[in-house]
Amino acid sequence: TFKLVPSVTEDSSAFGSSVAISGNFGIVGAFLENASGTDRGAVYVFDLTTGTERFRLTAADGTNGDAFGVSVALSGNLAVVGAALQNGQRGAAYVFDLATGSQIHKFAPSELAAPDAFGLSVAVAGSTAVISAPRTAEGGSFRGSVYVFDLATEHFVYISPQSEQVI
């Protein structure tokens, strides 16, 4: 049994607001962390066999108020992290390789508009990532939509209450 403690500890970081495990990896979101800027957020990767922090993940293009880490998902060596407030609440999601701690993808579909909150919820299994945009307004007020991203082909499938299309 371990108590996971981040390398950056500060009041009001919301450490533990999102969590995921896969194999020996555990990831923990701190979407209000201020170490890199006001409410930019961070995600911590831990080795669950030792309780040791392996990486502190942040968005390469992070800005104040992004809420990076509001959602997290993990499958094998891939982590998906939501930043639902990035770019004026349009949102974004990031994929990291946990073998190296490096960011390998950023998803922010061009049709997003404020306040879509893309990345408020994320999931990943194998090479498929699913990312929500619960406040999209296609066909009505805040009906929401979901994007399915194939990491192998780098294609999105956009699913809304009104339509489905490959992007």
CSV table of N, CA and C in Angstrom, one decimal:
chain,number,residue,atom,x,y,z
A,1,THR,N,0.8,-1.2,0.0
A,1,THR,CA,0.0,0.0,0.0
A,1,THR,C,0.9,1.2,0.0
A,2,PHE,N,0.5,2.2,-0.9
A,2,PHE,CA,1.3,3.4,-1.0
A,2,PHE,C,0.4,4.6,-0.9
A,3,LYS,N,0.9,5.7,-0.4
A,3,LYS,CA,0.2,7.0,-0.6
A,3,LYS,C,1.0,7.7,-1.6
A,4,LEU,N,0.4,8.0,-2.7
A,4,LEU,CA,1.1,8.7,-3.9
A,4,LEU,C,1.2,10.2,-3.6
A,5,VAL,N,2.4,10.7,-3.7
A,5,VAL,CA,2.6,12.1,-3.3
A,5,VAL,C,3.4,12.7,-4.5
A,6,PRO,N,2.8,13.8,-5.1
A,6,PRO,CA,3.4,14.4,-6.3
A,6,PRO,C,4.7,15.2,-5.9
A,7,SER,N,5.5,15.4,-6.9
A,7,SER,CA,6.8,16.2,-6.6
A,7,SER,C,6.5,17.7,-6.4
A,8,VAL,N,5.4,18.1,-7.0
A,8,VAL,CA,4.9,19.5,-6.7
A,8,VAL,C,3.7,19.5,-5.8
A,9,THR,N,3.9,20.0,-4.6
A,9,THR,CA,2.7,20.0,-3.7
A,9,THR,C,2.4,21.4,-3.4
A,10,GLU,N,1.1,21.7,-3.6
A,10,GLU,CA,0.6,23.1,-3.4
A,10,GLU,C,-0.9,23.0,-3.0
A,11,ASP,N,-1.3,24.0,-2.3
A,11,ASP,CA,-2.7,24.1,-1.9
A,11,ASP,C,-3.6,24.2,-3.2
A,12,SER,N,-4.8,23.7,-3.2
A,12,SER,CA,-5.8,23.8,-4.2
A,12,SER,C,-5.4,23.3,-5.6
A,13,SER,N,-4.5,22.4,-5.7
A,13,SER,CA,-4.1,21.8,-7.0
A,13,SER,C,-5.1,20.8,-7.5
A,14,ALA,N,-6.0,20.3,-6.7
A,14,ALA,CA,-6.9,19.3,-7.0
A,14,ALA,C,-6.2,17.9,-7.4
A,15,PHE,N,-5.1,17.7,-6.8
A,15,PHE,CA,-4.4,16.4,-7.0
A,15,PHE,C,-5.3,15.3,-6.6
A,16,GLY,N,-5.5,14.3,-7.6
A,16,GLY,CA,-6.4,13.2,-7.3
A,16,GLY,C,-7.8,13.4,-7.9
A,17,SER,N,-8.0,14.5,-8.6
A,17,SER,CA,-9.4,14.7,-9.1
A,17,SER,C,-9.7,13.7,-10.3
A,18,SER,N,-8.7,13.2,-10.9
A,18,SER,CA,-8.8,12.2,-11.9
A,18,SER,C,-7.7,11.1,-11.7
A,19,VAL,N,-8.1,9.9,-11.9
A,19,VAL,CA,-7.1,8.8,-11.7
A,19,VAL,C,-7.3,7.7,-12.7
A,20,ALA,N,-6.3,6.9,-13.0
A,20,ALA,CA,-6.4,5.8,-13.9
A,20,ALA,C,-5.2,4.8,-13.6
A,21,ILE,N,-5.4,3.5,-13.9
A,21,ILE,CA,-4.4,2.6,-13.7
A,21,ILE,C,-4.4,1.6,-14.9
A,22,SER,N,-3.2,1.1,-15.2
A,22,SER,CA,-3.0,0.1,-16.2
A,22,SER,C,-1.7,-0.6,-16.0
A,23,GLY,N,-1.7,-1.9,-15.7
A,23,GLY,CA,-0.5,-2.6,-15.4
A,23,GLY,C,0.2,-2.0,-14.1
A,24,ASN,N,1.4,-1.6,-14.2
A,24,ASN,CA,2.2,-1.1,-13.1
A,24,ASN,C,2.1,0.5,-13.1
A,25,PHE,N,1.4,1.1,-14.0
A,25,PHE,CA,1.3,2.5,-14.1
A,25,PHE,C,0.0,3.0,-13.4
A,26,GLY,N,0.2,4.1,-12.7
A,26,GLY,CA,-1.0,4.9,-12.2
A,26,GLY,C,-0.8,6.3,-12.6
A,27,ILE,N,-1.8,7.0,-13.0
A,27,ILE,CA,-1.7,8.4,-13.3
A,27,ILE,C,-2.8,9.2,-12.5
A,28,VAL,N,-2.4,10.4,-12.1
A,28,VAL,CA,-3.2,11.2,-11.3
A,28,VAL,C,-3.2,12.6,-11.8
A,29,GLY,N,-4.4,13.2,-12.0
A,29,GLY,CA,-4.6,14.5,-12.5
A,29,GLY,C,-4.6,15.5,-11.3
A,30,ALA,N,-4.0,16.7,-11.6
A,30,ALA,CA,-4.1,17.9,-10.7
A,30,ALA,C,-4.4,19.1,-11.6
A,31,PHE,N,-5.7,19.2,-12.0
A,31,PHE,CA,-6.0,20.1,-13.1
A,31,PHE,C,-6.0,21.6,-12.7
A,32,LEU,N,-5.8,21.9,-11.4
A,32,LEU,CA,-5.7,23.3,-10.9
A,32,LEU,C,-4.3,23.6,-10.5
A,33,GLU,N,-3.3,22.7,-10.7
A,33,GLU,CA,-2.0,23.0,-10.3
A,33,GLU,C,-1.5,24.3,-11.0
A,34,ASN,N,-0.7,25.1,-10.2
A,34,ASN,CA,-0.2,26.4,-10.6
A,34,ASN,C,1.3,26.4,-10.9
A,35,ALA,N,2.0,25.4,-10.7
A,35,ALA,CA,3.4,25.4,-10.8
A,35,ALA,C,3.9,25.9,-12.1
A,36,SER,N,3.2,25.7,-13.2
A,36,SER,CA,3.6,26.1,-14.6
A,36,SER,C,2.9,27.4,-15.0
A,37,GLY,N,1.9,27.8,-14.2
A,37,GLY,CA,1.1,29.0,-14.6
A,37,GLY,C,-0.3,28.7,-13.9
A,38,THR,N,-1.1,29.8,-13.8
A,38,THR,CA,-2.4,29.7,-13.1
A,38,THR,C,-3.3,28.6,-13.7
A,39,ASP,N,-3.7,27.6,-12.9
A,39,ASP,CA,-4.6,26.6,-13.3
A,39,ASP,C,-4.3,25.9,-14.6
A,40,ARG,N,-3.0,25.8,-15.0
A,40,ARG,CA,-2.6,25.1,-16.2
A,40,ARG,C,-2.8,23.6,-16.0
A,41,GLY,N,-2.5,23.1,-14.8
A,41,GLY,CA,-2.7,21.7,-14.4
A,41,GLY,C,-1.5,20.8,-14.8
A,42,ALA,N,-1.5,19.6,-14.3
A,42,ALA,CA,-0.4,18.7,-14.5
A,42,ALA,C,-1.0,17.3,-14.2
A,43,VAL,N,-0.3,16.3,-14.7
A,43,VAL,CA,-0.6,14.9,-14.5
A,43,VAL,C,0.7,14.2,-14.0
A,44,TYR,N,0.5,13.3,-13.0
A,44,TYR,CA,1.6,12.6,-12.4
A,44,TYR,C,1.5,11.1,-12.8
A,45,VAL,N,2.7,10.6,-13.2
A,45,VAL,CA,2.7,9.1,-13.5
A,45,VAL,C,3.5,8.5,-12.4
A,46,PHE,N,2.9,7.4,-11.8
A,46,PHE,CA,3.6,6.7,-10.8
A,46,PHE,C,3.8,5.2,-11.1
A,47,ASP,N,4.9,4.7,-10.6
A,47,ASP,CA,5.1,3.2,-10.7
A,47,ASP,C,4.4,2.6,-9.5
A,48,LEU,N,3.4,1.8,-9.7
A,48,LEU,CA,2.6,1.3,-8.6
A,48,LEU,C,3.2,0.1,-7.9
A,49,THR,N,4.4,-0.4,-8.4
A,49,THR,CA,5.1,-1.4,-7.6
A,49,THR,C,5.9,-0.8,-6.5
A,50,THR,N,6.3,0.5,-6.7
A,50,THR,CA,7.2,1.2,-5.7
A,50,THR,C,6.6,2.4,-5.1
A,51,GLY,N,5.5,3.0,-5.8
A,51,GLY,CA,5.0,4.2,-5.3
A,51,GLY,C,5.8,5.5,-5.8
A,52,THR,N,6.8,5.2,-6.6
A,52,THR,CA,7.7,6.3,-7.1
A,52,THR,C,7.1,7.1,-8.3
A,53,GLU,N,7.2,8.4,-8.2
A,53,GLU,CA,6.8,9.2,-9.3
A,53,GLU,C,7.8,9.0,-10.5
A,54,ARG,N,7.3,8.7,-11.7
A,54,ARG,CA,8.1,8.5,-12.8
A,54,ARG,C,8.2,9.8,-13.7
A,55,PHE,N,7.0,10.4,-13.9
A,55,PHE,CA,7.0,11.6,-14.7
A,55,PHE,C,5.9,12.6,-14.2
A,56,ARG,N,6.2,13.9,-14.4
A,56,ARG,CA,5.2,14.9,-14.3
A,56,ARG,C,4.9,15.4,-15.7
A,57,LEU,N,3.7,15.2,-16.2
A,57,LEU,CA,3.3,15.6,-17.5
A,57,LEU,C,2.6,16.9,-17.5
A,58,THR,N,2.9,17.7,-18.5
A,58,THR,CA,2.2,19.0,-18.8
A,58,THR,C,2.1,19.1,-20.3
A,59,ALA,N,1.2,20.0,-20.8
A,59,ALA,CA,1.0,20.2,-22.2
A,59,ALA,C,2.1,21.0,-22.7
A,60,ALA,N,2.7,20.7,-23.9
A,60,ALA,CA,3.8,21.4,-24.5
A,60,ALA,C,3.4,22.8,-24.8
A,61,ASP,N,2.1,23.0,-25.1
A,61,ASP,CA,1.6,24.4,-25.4
A,61,ASP,C,0.6,24.9,-24.3
A,62,GLY,N,0.8,24.5,-23.1
A,62,GLY,CA,-0.1,24.8,-22.0
A,62,GLY,C,-0.2,26.3,-21.8
A,63,THR,N,-1.4,26.8,-21.4
A,63,THR,CA,-1.6,28.2,-21.1
A,63,THR,C,-2.4,28.2,-19.8
A,64,ASN,N,-2.5,29.4,-19.2
A,64,ASN,CA,-3.2,29.6,-17.9
A,64,ASN,C,-4.7,29.2,-18.2
A,65,GLY,N,-5.3,28.5,-17.2
A,65,GLY,CA,-6.7,28.2,-17.2
A,65,GLY,C,-7.0,27.0,-18.0
A,66,ASP,N,-6.1,26.2,-18.6
A,66,ASP,CA,-6.4,25.0,-19.4
A,66,ASP,C,-7.1,23.9,-18.7
A,67,ALA,N,-6.8,23.7,-17.4
A,67,ALA,CA,-7.4,22.6,-16.7
A,67,ALA,C,-6.8,21.2,-17.2
A,68,PHE,N,-5.6,21.2,-17.6
A,68,PHE,CA,-4.9,20.0,-18.1
A,68,PHE,C,-4.9,19.0,-16.9
A,69,GLY,N,-5.5,17.8,-17.2
A,69,GLY,CA,-5.6,16.8,-16.2
A,69,GLY,C,-7.0,16.6,-15.6
A,70,VAL,N,-7.9,17.4,-16.1
A,70,VAL,CA,-9.3,17.3,-15.6
A,70,VAL,C,-9.8,15.9,-15.8
A,71,SER,N,-9.3,15.2,-16.8
A,71,SER,CA,-9.6,13.8,-17.1
A,71,SER,C,-8.4,13.1,-17.6
A,72,VAL,N,-8.3,11.8,-17.2
A,72,VAL,CA,-7.1,11.0,-17.6
A,72,VAL,C,-7.6,9.6,-17.9
A,73,ALA,N,-6.9,8.9,-18.8
A,73,ALA,CA,-7.1,7.5,-19.1
A,73,ALA,C,-5.8,6.9,-19.5
A,74,LEU,N,-5.7,5.6,-19.3
A,74,LEU,CA,-4.5,4.9,-19.5
A,74,LEU,C,-4.7,3.5,-20.1
A,75,SER,N,-3.9,3.1,-21.1
A,75,SER,CA,-3.9,1.8,-21.6
A,75,SER,C,-2.5,1.4,-22.0
A,76,GLY,N,-1.9,0.5,-21.3
A,76,GLY,CA,-0.5,0.1,-21.6
A,76,GLY,C,0.4,1.3,-21.3
A,77,ASN,N,1.2,1.6,-22.3
A,77,ASN,CA,2.1,2.8,-22.2
A,77,ASN,C,1.5,4.1,-22.8
A,78,LEU,N,0.2,4.1,-23.1
A,78,LEU,CA,-0.4,5.3,-23.6
A,78,LEU,C,-1.3,6.0,-22.5
A,79,ALA,N,-1.1,7.3,-22.4
A,79,ALA,CA,-2.0,8.0,-21.5
A,79,ALA,C,-2.7,9.1,-22.3
A,80,VAL,N,-4.0,9.3,-22.1
A,80,VAL,CA,-4.7,10.4,-22.7
A,80,VAL,C,-5.2,11.3,-21.6
A,81,VAL,N,-4.9,12.6,-21.8
A,81,VAL,CA,-5.2,13.7,-20.8
A,81,VAL,C,-6.1,14.7,-21.4
A,82,GLY,N,-7.2,15.1,-20.7
A,82,GLY,CA,-8.0,16.1,-21.2
A,82,GLY,C,-7.7,17.5,-20.6
A,83,ALA,N,-7.8,18.5,-21.4
A,83,ALA,CA,-7.7,19.9,-21.0
A,83,ALA,C,-8.9,20.7,-21.5
A,84,ALA,N,-10.0,20.5,-20.8
A,84,ALA,CA,-11.3,20.9,-21.3
A,84,ALA,C,-11.5,22.4,-21.4
A,85,LEU,N,-10.7,23.2,-20.8
A,85,LEU,CA,-10.8,24.6,-20.8
A,85,LEU,C,-9.8,25.3,-21.7
A,86,GLN,N,-9.0,24.6,-22.4
A,86,GLN,CA,-8.0,25.2,-23.2
A,86,GLN,C,-8.6,25.9,-24.4
A,87,ASN,N,-8.0,27.0,-24.9
A,87,ASN,CA,-8.4,27.8,-26.0
A,87,ASN,C,-9.8,28.3,-25.9
A,88,GLY,N,-10.1,29.0,-24.8
A,88,GLY,CA,-11.4,29.6,-24.6
A,88,GLY,C,-12.5,28.6,-24.4
A,89,GLN,N,-12.2,27.5,-23.7
A,89,GLN,CA,-13.2,26.4,-23.4
A,89,GLN,C,-13.5,25.6,-24.6
A,90,ARG,N,-12.8,25.7,-25.7
A,90,ARG,CA,-12.9,24.7,-26.8
A,90,ARG,C,-12.4,23.4,-26.4
A,91,GLY,N,-11.3,23.3,-25.7
A,91,GLY,CA,-10.7,22.1,-25.1
A,91,GLY,C,-9.7,21.5,-26.0
A,92,ALA,N,-9.0,20.5,-25.5
A,92,ALA,CA,-8.0,19.7,-26.2
A,92,ALA,C,-7.8,18.5,-25.4
A,93,ALA,N,-7.1,17.5,-26.1
A,93,ALA,CA,-6.7,16.3,-25.4
A,93,ALA,C,-5.3,15.9,-25.9
A,94,TYR,N,-4.5,15.3,-25.1
A,94,TYR,CA,-3.2,15.0,-25.4
A,94,TYR,C,-2.9,13.5,-25.1
A,95,VAL,N,-2.0,12.9,-25.9
A,95,VAL,CA,-1.6,11.6,-25.8
A,95,VAL,C,-0.1,11.6,-25.4
A,96,PHE,N,0.3,10.8,-24.4
A,96,PHE,CA,1.7,10.7,-24.0
A,96,PHE,C,2.1,9.2,-24.0
A,97,ASP,N,3.4,9.0,-24.3
A,97,ASP,CA,4.1,7.8,-24.3
A,97,ASP,C,4.7,7.6,-22.9
A,98,LEU,N,4.2,6.7,-22.1
A,98,LEU,CA,4.7,6.6,-20.7
A,98,LEU,C,6.0,5.9,-20.6
A,99,ALA,N,6.5,5.3,-21.7
A,99,ALA,CA,7.8,4.7,-21.6
A,99,ALA,C,8.9,5.9,-21.6
A,100,THR,N,8.5,7.0,-22.2
A,100,THR,CA,9.5,8.1,-22.2
A,100,THR,C,9.0,9.4,-21.6
A,101,GLY,N,7.7,9.5,-21.3
A,101,GLY,CA,7.0,10.7,-20.8
A,101,GLY,C,6.8,11.7,-21.8
A,102,SER,N,7.0,11.4,-23.1
A,102,SER,CA,6.9,12.5,-24.1
A,102,SER,C,5.5,12.5,-24.7
A,103,GLN,N,5.1,13.8,-25.0
A,103,GLN,CA,3.8,14.0,-25.7
A,103,GLN,C,3.9,13.6,-27.1
A,104,ILE,N,2.9,12.8,-27.6
A,104,ILE,CA,3.0,12.3,-29.0
A,104,ILE,C,1.9,12.8,-29.9
A,105,HIS,N,0.8,13.2,-29.3
A,105,HIS,CA,-0.3,13.8,-30.1
A,105,HIS,C,-1.0,14.9,-29.3
A,106,LYS,N,-1.6,15.8,-30.0
A,106,LYS,CA,-2.6,16.8,-29.4
A,106,LYS,C,-3.8,16.7,-30.3
A,107,PHE,N,-4.9,16.6,-29.7
A,107,PHE,CA,-6.2,16.6,-30.5
A,107,PHE,C,-7.0,17.8,-30.1
A,108,ALA,N,-7.3,18.6,-31.1
A,108,ALA,CA,-8.2,19.8,-30.9
A,108,ALA,C,-8.9,20.0,-32.3
A,109,PRO,N,-9.9,19.3,-32.6
A,109,PRO,CA,-10.6,19.4,-33.9
A,109,PRO,C,-10.9,20.9,-34.2
A,110,SER,N,-10.7,21.2,-35.5
A,110,SER,CA,-10.9,22.6,-35.9
A,110,SER,C,-12.3,23.1,-35.8
A,111,GLU,N,-13.3,22.2,-35.8
A,111,GLU,CA,-14.7,22.7,-35.7
A,111,GLU,C,-15.2,23.0,-34.3
A,112,LEU,N,-14.3,22.8,-33.3
A,112,LEU,CA,-14.7,23.1,-31.9
A,112,LEU,C,-14.9,24.6,-31.8
A,113,ALA,N,-15.9,24.9,-30.9
A,113,ALA,CA,-16.2,26.3,-30.5
A,113,ALA,C,-16.4,26.4,-29.0
A,114,ALA,N,-16.2,27.6,-28.5
A,114,ALA,CA,-16.4,27.7,-27.0
A,114,ALA,C,-17.9,27.6,-26.8
A,115,PRO,N,-18.4,27.0,-25.8
A,115,PRO,CA,-17.7,26.3,-24.7
A,115,PRO,C,-17.8,24.8,-24.9
A,116,ASP,N,-17.4,24.2,-26.0
A,116,ASP,CA,-17.5,22.7,-26.2
A,116,ASP,C,-17.0,21.8,-25.1
A,117,ALA,N,-15.9,22.3,-24.5
A,117,ALA,CA,-15.2,21.5,-23.4
A,117,ALA,C,-14.7,20.1,-23.8
A,118,PHE,N,-14.2,20.1,-25.1
A,118,PHE,CA,-13.6,18.9,-25.6
A,118,PHE,C,-12.5,18.4,-24.6
A,119,GLY,N,-12.5,17.1,-24.2
A,119,GLY,CA,-11.6,16.6,-23.3
A,119,GLY,C,-12.1,16.5,-21.9
A,120,LEU,N,-13.3,16.9,-21.6
A,120,LEU,CA,-13.9,16.8,-20.2
A,120,LEU,C,-13.9,15.4,-19.7
A,121,SER,N,-14.0,14.4,-20.7
A,121,SER,CA,-14.0,13.0,-20.3
A,121,SER,C,-13.2,12.3,-21.4
A,122,VAL,N,-12.3,11.4,-21.0
A,122,VAL,CA,-11.5,10.7,-22.0
A,122,VAL,C,-11.4,9.2,-21.6
A,123,ALA,N,-11.1,8.4,-22.6
A,123,ALA,CA,-10.9,7.0,-22.4
A,123,ALA,C,-10.0,6.5,-23.5
A,124,VAL,N,-9.3,5.4,-23.2
A,124,VAL,CA,-8.4,4.8,-24.2
A,124,VAL,C,-8.3,3.3,-24.0
A,125,ALA,N,-8.3,2.6,-25.1
A,125,ALA,CA,-8.1,1.1,-25.0
A,125,ALA,C,-7.3,0.7,-26.3
A,126,GLY,N,-6.2,0.1,-26.0
A,126,GLY,CA,-5.3,-0.2,-27.2
A,126,GLY,C,-4.9,1.1,-27.9
A,127,SER,N,-5.2,1.1,-29.2
A,127,SER,CA,-4.9,2.3,-30.0
A,127,SER,C,-6.1,3.2,-30.3
A,128,THR,N,-7.2,3.0,-29.5
A,128,THR,CA,-8.4,3.8,-29.7
A,128,THR,C,-8.6,4.7,-28.6
A,129,ALA,N,-8.7,6.0,-28.8
A,129,ALA,CA,-9.0,7.0,-27.8
A,129,ALA,C,-10.4,7.6,-28.1
A,130,VAL,N,-11.2,7.8,-27.0
A,130,VAL,CA,-12.5,8.4,-27.1
A,130,VAL,C,-12.5,9.6,-26.2
A,131,ILE,N,-13.0,10.7,-26.8
A,131,ILE,CA,-12.9,12.0,-26.2
A,131,ILE,C,-14.2,12.7,-26.3
A,132,SER,N,-14.7,13.2,-25.2
A,132,SER,CA,-16.0,13.9,-25.2
A,132,SER,C,-15.9,15.4,-25.4
A,133,ALA,N,-17.0,15.9,-25.9
A,133,ALA,CA,-17.2,17.4,-26.1
A,133,ALA,C,-18.6,17.6,-25.7
A,134,PRO,N,-18.9,17.6,-24.4
A,134,PRO,CA,-20.3,17.5,-23.9
A,134,PRO,C,-21.1,18.8,-24.1
A,135,ARG,N,-20.5,19.9,-24.5
A,135,ARG,CA,-21.2,21.1,-24.6
A,135,ARG,C,-21.4,21.6,-26.1
A,136,THR,N,-21.1,20.7,-27.0
A,136,THR,CA,-21.3,21.1,-28.4
A,136,THR,C,-22.8,21.3,-28.7
A,137,ALA,N,-23.1,22.1,-29.6
A,137,ALA,CA,-24.5,22.6,-29.8
A,137,ALA,C,-25.1,22.1,-31.1
A,138,GLU,N,-24.5,21.2,-31.8
A,138,GLU,CA,-25.0,20.7,-33.1
A,138,GLU,C,-26.4,20.2,-32.9
A,139,GLY,N,-27.3,20.8,-33.6
A,139,GLY,CA,-28.7,20.4,-33.6
A,139,GLY,C,-29.5,20.8,-32.4
A,140,GLY,N,-28.9,21.5,-31.5
A,140,GLY,CA,-29.6,22.0,-30.2
A,140,GLY,C,-28.6,22.4,-29.2
A,141,SER,N,-29.1,22.9,-28.1
A,141,SER,CA,-28.2,23.5,-27.1
A,141,SER,C,-27.6,22.4,-26.3
A,142,PHE,N,-26.3,22.3,-26.3
A,142,PHE,CA,-25.4,21.4,-25.4
A,142,PHE,C,-25.8,20.0,-25.6
A,143,ARG,N,-26.1,19.5,-26.8
A,143,ARG,CA,-26.4,18.1,-27.0
A,143,ARG,C,-25.2,17.2,-26.8
A,144,GLY,N,-24.0,17.8,-27.0
A,144,GLY,CA,-22.8,17.0,-26.8
A,144,GLY,C,-22.4,16.2,-28.0
A,145,SER,N,-21.2,15.8,-28.0
A,145,SER,CA,-20.7,14.9,-29.1
A,145,SER,C,-19.5,14.1,-28.5
A,146,VAL,N,-19.1,13.1,-29.3
A,146,VAL,CA,-17.9,12.3,-28.9
A,146,VAL,C,-17.1,12.1,-30.1
A,147,TYR,N,-15.8,12.1,-29.9
A,147,TYR,CA,-14.8,11.8,-31.0
A,147,TYR,C,-14.1,10.6,-30.7
A,148,VAL,N,-14.0,9.7,-31.7
A,148,VAL,CA,-13.2,8.5,-31.5
A,148,VAL,C,-12.0,8.6,-32.4
A,149,PHE,N,-10.8,8.5,-31.8
A,149,PHE,CA,-9.6,8.7,-32.6
A,149,PHE,C,-8.8,7.4,-32.6
A,150,ASP,N,-8.4,7.0,-33.8
A,150,ASP,CA,-7.6,5.8,-34.1
A,150,ASP,C,-6.1,6.3,-34.1
A,151,LEU,N,-5.4,5.9,-33.0
A,151,LEU,CA,-4.0,6.3,-32.9
A,151,LEU,C,-3.1,5.8,-34.0
A,152,ALA,N,-3.5,4.6,-34.6
A,152,ALA,CA,-2.7,4.0,-35.6
A,152,ALA,C,-2.9,4.7,-37.0
A,153,THR,N,-4.1,5.2,-37.3
A,153,THR,CA,-4.3,5.8,-38.6
A,153,THR,C,-4.4,7.4,-38.4
A,154,GLU,N,-4.4,7.8,-37.2
A,154,GLU,CA,-4.6,9.3,-36.9
A,154,GLU,C,-5.8,9.9,-37.5
A,155,HIS,N,-6.9,9.2,-37.5
A,155,HIS,CA,-8.2,9.7,-38.0
A,155,HIS,C,-9.2,9.7,-36.9
A,156,PHE,N,-10.0,10.8,-36.9
A,156,PHE,CA,-11.2,10.9,-36.0
A,156,PHE,C,-12.4,10.4,-36.6
A,157,VAL,N,-13.3,9.9,-35.8
A,157,VAL,CA,-14.7,9.7,-36.2
A,157,VAL,C,-15.5,10.6,-35.2
A,158,TYR,N,-16.3,11.5,-35.8
A,158,TYR,CA,-17.1,12.4,-35.0
A,158,TYR,C,-18.5,11.9,-34.8
A,159,ILE,N,-19.0,11.7,-33.6
A,159,ILE,CA,-20.3,11.2,-33.4
A,159,ILE,C,-21.1,12.2,-32.5
A,160,SER,N,-22.2,12.6,-33.1
A,160,SER,CA,-23.1,13.5,-32.4
A,160,SER,C,-24.5,12.9,-32.4
A,161,PRO,N,-25.5,13.5,-31.7
A,161,PRO,CA,-26.9,13.0,-31.8
A,161,PRO,C,-27.4,13.1,-33.2
A,162,GLN,N,-26.8,14.0,-34.1
A,162,GLN,CA,-27.4,14.2,-35.4
A,162,GLN,C,-26.6,13.4,-36.5
A,163,SER,N,-25.3,13.1,-36.3
A,163,SER,CA,-24.6,12.6,-37.4
A,163,SER,C,-23.4,11.8,-37.0
A,164,GLU,N,-22.7,11.1,-37.9
A,164,GLU,CA,-21.4,10.5,-37.7
A,164,GLU,C,-20.7,10.7,-39.0
A,165,GLN,N,-19.4,11.2,-38.8
A,165,GLN,CA,-18.6,11.4,-40.0
A,165,GLN,C,-17.1,11.2,-39.7
A,166,VAL,N,-16.4,10.7,-40.7
A,166,VAL,CA,-14.9,10.6,-40.5
A,166,VAL,C,-14.3,11.9,-40.9
A,167,ILE,N,-13.4,12.3,-40.0
A,167,ILE,CA,-12.7,13.6,-40.3
A,167,ILE,C,-11.3,13.3,-40.6
